[in-house]
XYZ file of N, CA and C in Angstrom:
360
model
N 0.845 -1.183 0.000
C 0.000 0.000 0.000
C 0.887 1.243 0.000
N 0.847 1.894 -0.794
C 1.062 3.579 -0.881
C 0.856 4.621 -0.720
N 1.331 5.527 -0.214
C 0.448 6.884 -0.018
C 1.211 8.088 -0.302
N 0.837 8.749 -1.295
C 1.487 9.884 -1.504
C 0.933 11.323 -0.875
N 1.819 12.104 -0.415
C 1.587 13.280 0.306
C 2.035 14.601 -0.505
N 1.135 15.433 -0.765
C 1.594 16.439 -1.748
C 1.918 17.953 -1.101
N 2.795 18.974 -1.519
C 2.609 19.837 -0.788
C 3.079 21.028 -1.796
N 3.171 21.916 -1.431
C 3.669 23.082 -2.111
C 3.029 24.363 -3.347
N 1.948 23.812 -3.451
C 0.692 24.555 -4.731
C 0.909 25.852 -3.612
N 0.293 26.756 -3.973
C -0.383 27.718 -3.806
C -0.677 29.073 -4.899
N -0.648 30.146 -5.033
C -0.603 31.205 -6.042
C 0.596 32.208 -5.912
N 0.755 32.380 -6.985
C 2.363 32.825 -7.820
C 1.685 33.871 -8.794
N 3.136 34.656 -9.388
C 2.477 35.625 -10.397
C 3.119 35.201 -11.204
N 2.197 35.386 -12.295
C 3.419 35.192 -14.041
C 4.894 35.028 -13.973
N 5.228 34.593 -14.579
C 6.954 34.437 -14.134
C 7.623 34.200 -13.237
N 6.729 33.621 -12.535
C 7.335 33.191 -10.652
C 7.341 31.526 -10.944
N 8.146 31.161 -10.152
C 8.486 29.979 -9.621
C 8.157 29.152 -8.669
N 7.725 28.124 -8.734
C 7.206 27.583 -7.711
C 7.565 25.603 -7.554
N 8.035 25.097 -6.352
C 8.285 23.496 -6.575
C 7.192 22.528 -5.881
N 6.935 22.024 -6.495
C 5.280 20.903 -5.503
C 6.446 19.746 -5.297
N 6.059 19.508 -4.121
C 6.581 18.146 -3.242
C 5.827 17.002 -3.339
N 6.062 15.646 -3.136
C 4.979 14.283 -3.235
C 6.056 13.536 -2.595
N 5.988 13.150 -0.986
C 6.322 12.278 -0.187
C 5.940 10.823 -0.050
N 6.113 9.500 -0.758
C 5.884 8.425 -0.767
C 6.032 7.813 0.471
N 5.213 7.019 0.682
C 5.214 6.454 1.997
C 4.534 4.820 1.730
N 4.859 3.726 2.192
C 4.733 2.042 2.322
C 5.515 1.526 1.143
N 4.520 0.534 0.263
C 5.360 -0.231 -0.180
C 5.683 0.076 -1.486
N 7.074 0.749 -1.824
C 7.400 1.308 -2.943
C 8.601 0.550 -3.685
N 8.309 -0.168 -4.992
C 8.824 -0.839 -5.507
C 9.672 -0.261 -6.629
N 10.804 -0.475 -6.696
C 11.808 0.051 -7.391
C 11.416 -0.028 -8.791
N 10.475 -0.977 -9.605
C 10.437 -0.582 -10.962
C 8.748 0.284 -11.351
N 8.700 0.652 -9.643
C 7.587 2.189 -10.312
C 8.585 3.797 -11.045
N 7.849 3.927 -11.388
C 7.764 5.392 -12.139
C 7.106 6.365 -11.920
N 6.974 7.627 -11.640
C 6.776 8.698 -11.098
C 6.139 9.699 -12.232
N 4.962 10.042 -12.040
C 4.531 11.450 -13.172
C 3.386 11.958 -12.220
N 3.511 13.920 -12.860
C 2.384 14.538 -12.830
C 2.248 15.008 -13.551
N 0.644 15.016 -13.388
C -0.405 15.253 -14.006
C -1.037 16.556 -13.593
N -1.777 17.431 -14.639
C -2.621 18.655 -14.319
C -3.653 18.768 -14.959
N -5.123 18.891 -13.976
C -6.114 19.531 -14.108
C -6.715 20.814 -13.992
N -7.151 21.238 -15.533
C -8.182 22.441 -15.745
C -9.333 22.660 -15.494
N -10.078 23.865 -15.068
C -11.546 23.406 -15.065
C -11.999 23.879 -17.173
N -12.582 22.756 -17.729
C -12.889 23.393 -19.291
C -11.577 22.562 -20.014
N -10.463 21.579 -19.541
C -9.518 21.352 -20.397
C -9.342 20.349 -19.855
N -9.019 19.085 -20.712
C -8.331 18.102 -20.635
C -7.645 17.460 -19.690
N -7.473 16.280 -18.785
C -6.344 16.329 -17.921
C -5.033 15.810 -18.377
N -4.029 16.583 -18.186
C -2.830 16.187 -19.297
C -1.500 16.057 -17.793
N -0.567 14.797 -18.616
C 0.399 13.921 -18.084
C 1.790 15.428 -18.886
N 1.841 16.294 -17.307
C 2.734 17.404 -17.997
C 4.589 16.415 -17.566
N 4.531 15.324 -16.751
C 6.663 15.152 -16.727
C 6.461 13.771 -16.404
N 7.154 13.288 -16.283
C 7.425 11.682 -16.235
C 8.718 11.675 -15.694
N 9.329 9.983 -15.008
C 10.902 10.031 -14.366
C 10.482 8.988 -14.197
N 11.520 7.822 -14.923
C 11.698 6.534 -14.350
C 12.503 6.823 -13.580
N 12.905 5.314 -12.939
C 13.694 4.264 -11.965
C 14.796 4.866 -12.146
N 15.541 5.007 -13.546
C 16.605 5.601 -14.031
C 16.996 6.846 -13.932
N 15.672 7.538 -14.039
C 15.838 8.714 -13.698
C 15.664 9.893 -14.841
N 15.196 8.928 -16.261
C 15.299 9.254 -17.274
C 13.867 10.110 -17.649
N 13.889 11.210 -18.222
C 12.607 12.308 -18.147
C 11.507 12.626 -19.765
N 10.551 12.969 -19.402
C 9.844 13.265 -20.327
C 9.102 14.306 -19.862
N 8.803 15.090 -20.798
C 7.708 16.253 -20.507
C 6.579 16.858 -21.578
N 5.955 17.491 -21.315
C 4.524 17.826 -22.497
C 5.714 18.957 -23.231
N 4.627 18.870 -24.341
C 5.573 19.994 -24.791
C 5.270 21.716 -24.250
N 3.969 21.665 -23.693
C 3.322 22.714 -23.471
C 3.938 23.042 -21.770
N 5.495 22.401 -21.158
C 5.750 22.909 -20.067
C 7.066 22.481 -20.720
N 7.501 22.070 -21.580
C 8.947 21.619 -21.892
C 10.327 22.794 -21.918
N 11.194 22.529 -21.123
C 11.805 23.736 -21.173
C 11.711 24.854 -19.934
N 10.586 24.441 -18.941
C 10.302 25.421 -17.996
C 9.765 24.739 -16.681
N 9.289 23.138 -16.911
C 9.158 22.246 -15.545
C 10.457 21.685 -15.415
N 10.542 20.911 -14.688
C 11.482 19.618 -14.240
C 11.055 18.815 -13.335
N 11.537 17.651 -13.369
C 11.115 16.643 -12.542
C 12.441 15.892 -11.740
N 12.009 15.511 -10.717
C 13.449 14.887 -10.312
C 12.841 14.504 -8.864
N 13.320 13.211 -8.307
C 13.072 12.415 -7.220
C 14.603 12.847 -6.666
N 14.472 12.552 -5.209
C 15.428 12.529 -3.905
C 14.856 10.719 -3.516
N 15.525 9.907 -3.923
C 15.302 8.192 -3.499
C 15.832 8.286 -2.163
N 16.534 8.922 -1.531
C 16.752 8.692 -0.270
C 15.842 9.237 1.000
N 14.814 9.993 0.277
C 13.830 10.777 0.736
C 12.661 10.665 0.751
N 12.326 9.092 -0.080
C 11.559 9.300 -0.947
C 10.039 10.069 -1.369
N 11.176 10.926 -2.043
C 9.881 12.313 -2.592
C 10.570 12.831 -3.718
N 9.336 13.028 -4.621
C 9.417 13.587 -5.757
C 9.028 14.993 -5.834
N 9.685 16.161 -7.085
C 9.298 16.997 -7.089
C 8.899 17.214 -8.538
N 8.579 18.617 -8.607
C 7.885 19.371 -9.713
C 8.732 21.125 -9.533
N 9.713 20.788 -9.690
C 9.986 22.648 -10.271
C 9.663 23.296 -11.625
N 8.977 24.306 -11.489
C 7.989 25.133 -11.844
C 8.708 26.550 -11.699
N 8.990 26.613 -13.501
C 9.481 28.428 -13.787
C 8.810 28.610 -14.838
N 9.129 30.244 -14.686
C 8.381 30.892 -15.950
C 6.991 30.498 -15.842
N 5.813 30.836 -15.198
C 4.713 30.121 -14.872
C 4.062 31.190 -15.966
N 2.915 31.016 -15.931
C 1.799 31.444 -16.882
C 0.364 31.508 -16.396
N -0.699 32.257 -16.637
C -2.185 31.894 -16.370
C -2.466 30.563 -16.840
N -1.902 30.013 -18.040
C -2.488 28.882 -18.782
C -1.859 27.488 -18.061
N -0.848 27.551 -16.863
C -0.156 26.296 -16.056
C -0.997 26.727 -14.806
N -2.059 27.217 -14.132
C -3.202 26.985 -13.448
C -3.768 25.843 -13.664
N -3.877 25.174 -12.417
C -4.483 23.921 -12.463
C -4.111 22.554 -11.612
N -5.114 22.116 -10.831
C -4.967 20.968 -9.945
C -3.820 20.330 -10.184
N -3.025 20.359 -9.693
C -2.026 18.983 -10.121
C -1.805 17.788 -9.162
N -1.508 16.830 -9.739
C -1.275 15.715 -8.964
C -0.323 14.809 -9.255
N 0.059 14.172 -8.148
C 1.447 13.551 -8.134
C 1.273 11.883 -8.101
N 1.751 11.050 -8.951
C 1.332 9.764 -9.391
C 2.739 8.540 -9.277
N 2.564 7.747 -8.746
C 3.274 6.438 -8.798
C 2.473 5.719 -9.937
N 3.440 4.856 -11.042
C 2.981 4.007 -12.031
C 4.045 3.518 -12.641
N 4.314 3.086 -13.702
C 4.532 2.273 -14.294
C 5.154 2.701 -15.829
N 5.911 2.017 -16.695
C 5.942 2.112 -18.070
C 5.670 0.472 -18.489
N 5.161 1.038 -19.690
C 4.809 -0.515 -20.312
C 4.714 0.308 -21.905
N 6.106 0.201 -22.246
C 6.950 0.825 -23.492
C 6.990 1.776 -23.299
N 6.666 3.104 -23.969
C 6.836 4.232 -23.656
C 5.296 5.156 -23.463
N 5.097 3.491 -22.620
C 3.345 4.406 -22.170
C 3.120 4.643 -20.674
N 2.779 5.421 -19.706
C 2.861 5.761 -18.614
C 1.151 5.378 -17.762
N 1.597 4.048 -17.106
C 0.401 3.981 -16.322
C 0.210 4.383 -15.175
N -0.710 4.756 -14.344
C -0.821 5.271 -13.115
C -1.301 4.435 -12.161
N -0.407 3.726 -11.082
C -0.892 2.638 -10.127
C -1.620 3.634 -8.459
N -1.102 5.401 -8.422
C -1.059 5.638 -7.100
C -1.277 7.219 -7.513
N -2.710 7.834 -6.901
C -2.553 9.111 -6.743
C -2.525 9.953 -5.442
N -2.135 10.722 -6.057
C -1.786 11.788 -4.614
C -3.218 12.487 -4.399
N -3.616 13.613 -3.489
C -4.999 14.161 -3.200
C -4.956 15.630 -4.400
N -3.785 15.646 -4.924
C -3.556 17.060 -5.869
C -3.542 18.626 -4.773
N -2.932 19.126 -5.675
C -2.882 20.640 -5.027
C -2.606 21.478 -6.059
N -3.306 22.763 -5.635
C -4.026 23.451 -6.695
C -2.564 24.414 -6.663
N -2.865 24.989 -7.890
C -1.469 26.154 -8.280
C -2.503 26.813 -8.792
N -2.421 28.249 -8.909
C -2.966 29.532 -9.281
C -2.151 30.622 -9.913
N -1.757 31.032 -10.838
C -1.015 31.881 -11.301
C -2.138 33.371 -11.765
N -1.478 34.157 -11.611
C -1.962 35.327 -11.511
C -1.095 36.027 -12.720
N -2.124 36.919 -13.805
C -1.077 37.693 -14.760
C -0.639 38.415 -14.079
């Protein structure tokens, strides 16, 4: 059993920076994989970074260049740094334990999400 703990959303202005935390806790198996995800109200819910086991990254293209992703394994917690923000990166996000099965990203574990707000 798993439980992820999220922290760090709150509201930022345009061009501000901001990092969301996701603290894993029980039984965490070395060939999970790590992504978040963000919800709009009116848009899609879209898989914005990814990080295997390896450590190896993917991102949307619509945050590429301005998120990052990166785990602390000795900590285990994952983050989300967040620059150059925008009105249009508003939106629930949530922090996910899963899986690859080729270069497709399943989701075994969600977090409760936390909201980010950007302000022009």
């Amino acid at each position: 059993q798993v439980q992820l703990v999220e922290s760090g959303g709150g509201l930022v202005q345009a061009g501000g920076s901001l990092r969301l935390s996701c603290v894993a806790s029980g039984s965490i198996f070395r060939v999970n994989a790590m992504g978040w995800y963000r919800q709009a109200p009116g848009k899609q819910r879209e898989l914005v970074a990814t990080i295997s086991r390896d450590g190896l990254t993917n991102y949307a293209d619509s945050v590429k260049g301005r998120f990052a992703i990166s785990t602390d394994n000795g900590k285990n917690t994952g983050y989300l740094q967040m620059s150059s923000l925008t009105p249009e990166d508003t939106a629930v996000y949530y922090c996910t334990l899963g899986w690859f099965r080729g270069s497709d990203y399943g989701v075994g574990n969600w977090g409760q999400g936390t909201q980010v707000t950007v302000s022009s």
